[in-house]
Coordinates of C-alpha atoms in Angstrom, one line a residue:
M23 CA -79.6 146.0 -126.7
E24 CA -81.2 149.0 -129.3
S25 CA -85.2 151.1 -128.9
F26 CA -86.1 153.5 -129.9
I27 CA -87.5 156.5 -128.5
I28 CA -91.6 158.0 -129.8
E29 CA -92.6 161.4 -129.3
G30 CA -96.4 160.8 -129.9
G31 CA -98.8 163.4 -131.4
H32 CA -97.3 163.7 -134.6
P33 CA -99.4 163.8 -137.1
L34 CA -97.8 161.4 -140.7
K35 CA -98.1 163.0 -144.5
G36 CA -97.0 163.0 -146.8
E37 CA -95.2 159.6 -149.8
I38 CA -94.2 156.5 -148.5
T39 CA -92.9 153.0 -151.0
P40 CA -93.1 149.5 -149.5
Q41 CA -89.8 147.5 -149.2
G42 CA -89.5 143.7 -151.4
A43 CA -91.5 141.3 -149.3
K44 CA -89.0 139.9 -146.6
N45 CA -91.2 136.6 -146.5
E46 CA -90.3 136.0 -150.5
A47 CA -87.0 137.2 -150.2
L48 CA -85.8 134.3 -147.5
Q49 CA -87.2 132.0 -150.3
V50 CA -86.1 133.0 -154.1
I51 CA -82.4 133.3 -152.2
C52 CA -83.1 130.3 -150.8
A53 CA -83.3 128.5 -154.3
A54 CA -79.5 130.0 -155.9
L55 CA -78.7 127.5 -154.1
L56 CA -80.1 123.7 -156.6
T57 CA -78.6 126.0 -159.3
A58 CA -75.0 126.5 -160.2
E59 CA -75.7 128.7 -162.6
E60 CA -75.8 132.8 -161.3
V61 CA -79.3 133.8 -159.4
R62 CA -79.2 138.0 -160.0
I63 CA -82.3 139.2 -158.1
S64 CA -83.4 143.1 -157.2
N65 CA -85.6 144.5 -154.9
I66 CA -84.1 142.4 -152.1
P67 CA -85.0 144.2 -148.3
D68 CA -82.3 145.8 -146.7
I69 CA -83.3 144.0 -143.2
L70 CA -81.9 141.5 -140.3
D71 CA -83.4 138.4 -141.4
V72 CA -82.3 138.4 -145.0
N73 CA -78.5 139.7 -144.7
N74 CA -78.5 137.3 -141.7
L75 CA -79.7 135.0 -144.2
I76 CA -76.4 136.0 -147.3
Q77 CA -74.5 135.5 -144.8
L78 CA -75.3 131.7 -143.7
L79 CA -75.2 131.9 -148.0
S80 CA -72.3 133.7 -147.9
D81 CA -70.6 130.4 -145.7
I82 CA -71.1 127.9 -146.9
G83 CA -69.5 128.7 -150.3
V84 CA -72.2 130.8 -152.3
E85 CA -70.4 133.8 -154.5
V86 CA -72.6 136.7 -153.5
T87 CA -72.3 139.4 -156.0
K88 CA -74.0 142.6 -154.5
H89 CA -75.4 144.7 -157.0
G90 CA -76.8 148.1 -155.2
R91 CA -78.2 148.0 -152.0
N92 CA -81.1 146.1 -153.0
D93 CA -79.8 144.0 -155.5
Y94 CA -77.9 140.6 -155.3
S95 CA -76.7 138.2 -157.8
F96 CA -76.3 134.7 -156.3
Q97 CA -74.3 131.3 -157.7
A98 CA -74.1 128.5 -155.9
K99 CA -71.3 126.1 -158.0
S100 CA -68.7 125.3 -155.1
L101 CA -70.8 124.9 -151.6
N102 CA -69.0 124.1 -148.8
L103 CA -71.0 120.6 -148.2
T104 CA -68.9 119.6 -144.5
Y105 CA -69.5 123.5 -143.3
L106 CA -73.6 121.8 -142.6
E107 CA -71.6 119.7 -140.1
S108 CA -69.6 122.4 -138.1
A109 CA -71.3 123.5 -134.8
E110 CA -70.8 127.0 -136.0
F111 CA -73.2 126.4 -138.5
I112 CA -75.9 124.6 -136.5
R113 CA -75.3 127.7 -134.2
K114 CA -75.8 130.2 -136.7
S115 CA -79.1 128.4 -138.6
A116 CA -81.0 128.1 -136.0
A117 CA -80.6 131.2 -134.6
L118 CA -82.5 132.5 -138.0
R119 CA -86.1 131.1 -139.0
G120 CA -85.2 131.3 -142.5
S121 CA -82.8 129.1 -142.6
V122 CA -85.6 126.5 -142.6
L123 CA -85.6 127.4 -146.7
M124 CA -82.3 125.3 -146.7
I125 CA -82.8 122.0 -146.5
G126 CA -85.3 121.8 -150.1
P127 CA -83.0 123.2 -152.0
L128 CA -79.8 121.6 -150.5
L129 CA -82.0 118.0 -149.9
G130 CA -83.4 118.1 -153.5
R131 CA -79.5 119.2 -155.0
F132 CA -76.5 117.2 -153.5
G133 CA -79.1 114.5 -151.6
K134 CA -78.5 115.8 -148.2
A135 CA -79.2 118.9 -145.5
T136 CA -78.4 119.3 -141.9
I137 CA -81.8 121.0 -139.6
A138 CA -81.2 122.3 -135.6
E139 CA -84.8 124.3 -134.5
P140 CA -84.5 127.6 -135.8
G141 CA -84.8 131.0 -133.8
G142 CA -87.1 133.9 -134.9
D143 CA -90.2 135.3 -133.1
K144 CA -91.4 134.6 -130.2
I145 CA -95.0 134.0 -130.7
G146 CA -95.8 130.1 -130.3
R147 CA -95.2 127.1 -131.5
R148 CA -93.8 127.0 -135.2
R149 CA -93.6 123.3 -135.6
L150 CA -91.8 121.9 -139.4
D151 CA -93.6 118.7 -139.2
T152 CA -95.1 119.5 -142.7
H153 CA -91.5 119.7 -143.7
F154 CA -91.2 116.7 -142.7
L155 CA -93.5 114.3 -144.2
G156 CA -93.2 115.8 -147.4
F157 CA -89.5 115.0 -147.6
K158 CA -90.4 111.7 -146.3
H159 CA -93.0 111.8 -149.0
L160 CA -89.9 111.9 -152.0
G161 CA -88.2 109.6 -149.6
A162 CA -85.9 111.2 -147.6
R163 CA -84.8 110.1 -144.4
F164 CA -84.2 111.0 -141.1
V165 CA -81.7 110.3 -138.7
Y166 CA -81.0 112.2 -135.4
D167 CA -78.1 113.4 -134.1
E168 CA -78.4 113.5 -129.7
R169 CA -74.3 114.9 -129.5
R170 CA -74.7 117.4 -131.6
N171 CA -78.8 118.2 -131.7
V172 CA -79.9 118.3 -134.9
Y173 CA -81.8 116.4 -137.4
D174 CA -79.3 115.5 -140.5
I175 CA -81.7 114.3 -143.7
E176 CA -80.3 112.0 -146.5
G177 CA -82.8 111.2 -150.0
D178 CA -80.2 110.0 -152.6
K179 CA -82.3 109.5 -154.7
L180 CA -85.1 111.7 -154.8
H181 CA -89.0 110.7 -156.4
G182 CA -91.4 112.1 -157.3
T183 CA -95.4 110.8 -155.7
Y184 CA -98.8 112.8 -154.3
M185 CA -98.6 113.9 -151.1
L186 CA -101.3 115.5 -149.1
L187 CA -99.9 118.5 -146.3
D188 CA -101.6 118.6 -142.7
E189 CA -101.6 121.5 -142.5
A190 CA -100.9 124.4 -145.6
S191 CA -97.7 125.9 -144.1
V192 CA -96.5 128.6 -146.5
T193 CA -92.0 127.4 -145.2
G194 CA -93.8 123.9 -145.3
T195 CA -95.3 124.5 -148.9
A196 CA -91.6 125.8 -150.7
N197 CA -89.2 123.4 -149.0
V198 CA -91.5 120.6 -151.0
I199 CA -91.5 122.7 -153.5
M200 CA -87.3 122.7 -153.7
A201 CA -86.6 119.9 -152.7
A202 CA -89.3 118.1 -156.1
V203 CA -88.3 120.5 -159.1
L204 CA -85.2 118.1 -158.8
A205 CA -86.3 114.8 -158.1
E206 CA -87.5 111.9 -160.3
G207 CA -90.9 111.4 -162.1
T208 CA -94.1 113.8 -160.7
T209 CA -94.4 115.5 -157.2
T210 CA -98.4 116.0 -157.1
I211 CA -98.8 118.4 -153.7
Y212 CA -102.5 119.1 -152.2
N213 CA -103.3 121.3 -149.7
A214 CA -100.6 123.7 -151.1
A215 CA -100.1 127.0 -148.7
C216 CA -100.5 129.8 -152.2
E217 CA -99.6 133.1 -150.7
P218 CA -97.9 135.1 -153.4
Y219 CA -94.8 134.3 -152.6
I220 CA -95.7 130.4 -152.8
Q221 CA -96.4 131.9 -156.3
Q222 CA -93.1 134.0 -156.8
L223 CA -91.0 131.5 -155.8
C224 CA -92.8 128.8 -158.2
H225 CA -92.5 131.7 -161.2
L226 CA -88.8 132.1 -160.4
L227 CA -88.4 128.0 -160.8
N228 CA -89.6 128.1 -163.9
A229 CA -87.4 130.7 -165.4
M230 CA -85.1 128.7 -164.0
G231 CA -85.9 125.2 -165.7
A232 CA -88.3 123.6 -163.8
N233 CA -92.3 122.5 -164.7
I234 CA -94.6 124.0 -162.3
S235 CA -98.4 123.7 -163.2
G236 CA -100.8 124.8 -160.6
I237 CA -98.6 127.9 -159.2
A238 CA -102.3 130.4 -157.3
S239 CA -103.9 127.2 -156.1
N240 CA -104.3 124.8 -153.8
L241 CA -103.1 121.9 -155.7
L242 CA -99.4 122.0 -157.3
T243 CA -97.9 119.3 -160.0
I244 CA -93.8 119.8 -160.5
V245 CA -92.5 117.1 -163.0
G246 CA -89.2 117.1 -162.1
V247 CA -86.1 118.0 -164.2
K248 CA -82.6 117.3 -164.6
E249 CA -80.8 120.5 -163.7
L250 CA -82.3 124.4 -163.7
H251 CA -80.3 127.4 -164.7
G252 CA -80.2 130.5 -164.1
A253 CA -82.3 133.6 -163.6
T254 CA -83.6 136.7 -163.2
H255 CA -85.8 137.8 -160.8
H256 CA -87.6 140.7 -159.1
I257 CA -89.5 140.6 -155.5
L258 CA -93.0 142.2 -155.0
P259 CA -94.2 145.0 -152.6
D260 CA -93.6 144.0 -149.2
M261 CA -98.0 143.4 -148.1
I262 CA -97.3 143.2 -144.4
E263 CA -94.9 146.3 -144.6
V264 CA -97.9 148.0 -147.4
G265 CA -100.8 146.8 -144.4
S266 CA -99.1 148.3 -141.3
F267 CA -98.3 151.7 -143.2
I268 CA -102.4 152.1 -144.0
G269 CA -102.7 150.9 -140.1
M270 CA -100.8 154.1 -139.4
A271 CA -102.5 156.2 -141.6
A272 CA -105.4 155.5 -140.0
M273 CA -104.1 156.4 -136.8
V274 CA -102.0 159.4 -137.2
G275 CA -102.2 160.6 -141.1
D276 CA -102.9 163.1 -142.0
G277 CA -103.0 162.1 -145.5
I278 CA -100.4 159.7 -146.6
R279 CA -99.9 157.9 -150.0
I280 CA -99.0 154.1 -149.7
K281 CA -97.1 153.8 -153.7
N282 CA -96.4 150.8 -156.1
V283 CA -98.7 148.5 -153.7
A284 CA -99.2 145.8 -156.1
L285 CA -102.6 145.6 -155.4
R286 CA -104.1 142.7 -157.1
H287 CA -101.7 141.1 -154.6
L288 CA -103.0 142.3 -151.5
G289 CA -106.4 139.7 -151.4
I290 CA -108.5 140.6 -148.2
I291 CA -105.5 143.2 -146.5
P292 CA -107.4 146.6 -148.3
D293 CA -110.8 145.4 -147.2
S294 CA -110.0 143.9 -143.7
F295 CA -108.3 147.8 -142.6
K296 CA -112.1 148.6 -144.2
R297 CA -113.9 146.6 -142.2
L298 CA -112.2 148.9 -139.7
G299 CA -114.0 151.7 -141.4
V300 CA -110.7 152.6 -143.1
D301 CA -111.3 154.6 -146.0
I302 CA -108.8 153.7 -148.6
H303 CA -108.4 154.6 -152.7
V304 CA -106.7 153.4 -154.9
D305 CA -105.0 155.2 -157.5
G306 CA -103.8 153.6 -160.1
D307 CA -100.3 151.0 -158.3
D308 CA -101.3 153.5 -155.9
L309 CA -103.3 152.9 -151.9
V310 CA -104.2 157.2 -151.2
I311 CA -105.4 157.3 -146.9
P312 CA -106.6 160.8 -146.3
K313 CA -107.2 161.7 -142.8
Q314 CA -110.2 161.0 -140.7
E315 CA -111.3 162.1 -137.6
H316 CA -114.0 159.4 -137.3
Y317 CA -114.0 155.4 -139.1
V318 CA -116.2 153.1 -137.4
I319 CA -115.9 149.5 -137.1
E320 CA -118.9 147.9 -139.2
S321 CA -121.4 145.3 -138.1
F322 CA -122.1 142.0 -139.8
I323 CA -125.3 141.7 -141.6
D324 CA -127.7 139.9 -139.0
G325 CA -125.6 142.9 -136.9
T326 CA -122.9 140.6 -135.1
I327 CA -120.2 142.5 -133.5
M328 CA -117.4 142.6 -136.5
T329 CA -114.3 139.3 -136.2
L330 CA -111.2 139.1 -137.9
A331 CA -109.7 135.9 -138.2
D332 CA -106.7 134.5 -140.1
A333 CA -107.0 132.4 -142.0
P334 CA -104.8 130.6 -145.2
W335 CA -104.2 132.8 -148.4
P336 CA -106.6 134.0 -150.0
G337 CA -107.5 134.5 -146.2
L338 CA -106.2 137.6 -144.0
T339 CA -102.7 137.0 -142.9
P340 CA -102.2 136.5 -139.6
D341 CA -98.8 139.1 -139.7
L342 CA -101.1 142.0 -139.7
L343 CA -103.1 141.2 -136.9
S344 CA -101.8 143.1 -134.5
V345 CA -101.7 146.2 -136.8
L346 CA -105.5 145.9 -137.2
L347 CA -106.2 145.5 -132.8
V348 CA -104.1 148.8 -133.0
V349 CA -105.9 150.2 -135.7
A350 CA -109.3 149.0 -133.3
T351 CA -108.2 150.8 -130.4
Q352 CA -109.0 154.4 -132.1
A353 CA -111.7 153.3 -133.8
R354 CA -116.0 153.6 -133.0
G355 CA -117.1 150.1 -132.8
S356 CA -116.5 146.6 -130.9
I357 CA -114.7 144.0 -132.7
L358 CA -112.9 139.9 -132.0
I359 CA -109.4 139.7 -133.4
H360 CA -109.1 136.2 -133.7
Q361 CA -105.5 135.1 -133.3
K362 CA -106.0 131.2 -134.3
M363 CA -102.6 129.8 -135.9
F364 CA -100.3 131.1 -133.0
E365 CA -101.1 130.9 -129.3
S366 CA -98.3 133.9 -127.8
R367 CA -99.0 136.7 -130.9
L368 CA -102.1 138.3 -129.0
F369 CA -100.3 138.2 -125.6
F370 CA -98.6 141.7 -126.3
V371 CA -101.8 142.9 -125.9
D372 CA -101.0 143.9 -121.8
K373 CA -99.0 146.7 -123.1
L374 CA -101.8 148.1 -124.7
I375 CA -103.6 147.8 -122.0
D376 CA -101.4 149.7 -119.9
M377 CA -101.6 152.5 -122.8
G378 CA -104.6 153.3 -121.6
A379 CA -106.5 151.1 -124.3
Q380 CA -110.0 148.9 -123.8
I381 CA -109.0 145.4 -124.7
I382 CA -109.7 142.0 -123.1
L383 CA -108.0 139.2 -123.4
C384 CA -110.2 136.3 -124.4
D385 CA -107.2 133.5 -124.7
P386 CA -104.1 133.0 -126.1
H387 CA -106.0 133.2 -129.4
R388 CA -109.5 135.6 -128.6
A389 CA -109.0 139.4 -128.4
V390 CA -111.7 142.1 -127.8
V391 CA -110.8 145.2 -128.5
I392 CA -113.5 148.1 -127.6
G393 CA -112.4 151.2 -129.3
H394 CA -112.3 154.4 -128.3
D395 CA -113.9 156.2 -131.0
R396 CA -110.5 159.0 -130.3
N397 CA -112.4 160.0 -126.8
I398 CA -109.6 158.8 -125.3
Q399 CA -105.0 159.3 -126.2
L400 CA -102.5 156.2 -126.0
R401 CA -100.7 156.7 -122.8
A402 CA -97.4 157.2 -123.6
R403 CA -95.0 154.0 -122.0
R404 CA -91.8 152.2 -121.8
M405 CA -92.2 148.6 -123.8
T406 CA -90.4 145.8 -125.0
S407 CA -91.0 144.3 -128.2
P408 CA -91.8 140.2 -128.6
D409 CA -91.9 140.3 -131.9
I410 CA -91.7 141.7 -136.0
R411 CA -95.3 142.3 -135.4
A412 CA -96.0 143.3 -132.4
G413 CA -93.0 145.7 -132.5
I414 CA -94.1 147.8 -135.9
A415 CA -98.0 147.7 -133.7
L416 CA -96.3 149.3 -130.6
L417 CA -94.4 151.6 -133.1
I418 CA -97.5 152.6 -133.9
A419 CA -99.4 152.5 -130.8
A420 CA -96.9 155.2 -129.5
L421 CA -96.5 156.8 -133.1
S422 CA -100.4 158.1 -131.1
A423 CA -99.5 157.8 -127.6
N424 CA -99.5 161.7 -125.6
G425 CA -96.1 162.1 -124.9
T426 CA -92.7 159.6 -125.7
S427 CA -92.6 156.1 -125.7
R428 CA -89.8 153.9 -125.2
I429 CA -89.5 151.2 -127.3
A430 CA -86.6 148.5 -126.8
N431 CA -85.5 145.3 -128.0
I432 CA -86.4 146.9 -131.6
A433 CA -84.0 144.0 -133.9
Q434 CA -87.0 142.5 -134.0
I435 CA -88.6 145.3 -136.2
D436 CA -85.2 145.8 -138.3
R437 CA -85.8 141.9 -139.1
G438 CA -88.7 142.6 -141.0
Y439 CA -89.0 146.9 -141.3
Q440 CA -86.1 148.5 -143.7
D441 CA -85.0 151.7 -142.2
I442 CA -88.3 152.2 -140.5
E443 CA -87.7 155.5 -138.8
Q444 CA -85.8 157.5 -141.0
R445 CA -88.8 156.4 -143.6
L446 CA -91.8 157.2 -141.3
N447 CA -89.5 160.7 -139.8
A448 CA -89.7 161.6 -143.5
L449 CA -92.9 161.6 -142.8
G450 CA -93.4 163.5 -139.3
A451 CA -92.6 161.2 -137.1
H452 CA -90.0 161.6 -134.6
I453 CA -88.3 158.3 -133.8
V454 CA -85.0 158.4 -132.4
R455 CA -82.8 155.4 -132.7
A456 CA -80.8 155.1 -129.4
D457 CA -79.0 152.6 -127.5
N458 CA -80.1 150.8 -124.0

């Protein structure tokens, strides 16, 4: 297991470009299963979760051509569907959260799929009910195989229908969309997730010959088609990485330009950092964050304490609350962070408290941060990354700390961030990757 050794206190300065969006990549790569023709996708991030998914597709017979580090073609013309029943496939898919996105396209095109409980972050329950209920609405059947501890999903002929999703799940919406594009008739999905990732998936599917309308809203209409064809697609910059860089620039920046951020797809993210007092300038499609000696948390208009809470898009993504919480530790003022979606994601704050941060963990979903206003520097510590987003938050804290920190289990960070230590070292950070 590898670790990062971080010498804190070095200011970051210069330009950095975000990678392609991880969550979009997982969806659009799986969409290639819906056609026998070639689908070429560029700006794919070279990260652990995505690479493992690409390998899993290759294992089931998808022809994968690598044109460059971030540029691939996928052609699913001759798949080994019996491999889906193997113990090896079950083991690999169970270890990868993104494997759940294979179900929709496999069910839509071939009428069957297999699902094991997927792995990924340890951040609380990540139920799959929305996926299952959506597939059932389309006419799929579920058979639990107790011996293999998996569900076999069958749906020889899916039929379009109206459905109201029980929650605006991003992966659930993506899966149902991919199953419905080849279903007979019209499918209407209400309470659909409408994140940019979903919008991009819909644009790719339409380029492949699908008929999807209502894109960017929570009401999607999908008219089923007989077959899909090949297409090309370019993945958006990763909004979570953009937000992570904003946080770093606020905490330890000496003037940082984040290039080509696809500003119109960032939603409320820049404004959320501005509520912490972070100064953000827009220059074309770049964000410039100048050095700030102090940043002051706003209050609500009536003078009450500022609250940042996650919400379905266009609300604030839960993936950035960990970063916002860390940034707040060095702000002037206090804030309540309310993580509604996952009940274990705030547990990493005990590590920040050990570093000297003033945080009150009210319950599994809420934490009050009392900012130091840079009067107290965080102390270096040995830590372990519990998930991707807590991992990057701890890395930001270590960059600002006094002394040398060590973060173990950085495979969690590698799952979501490409070459993170090299890119930050180019800005002036002192990060070394080491074997434990």
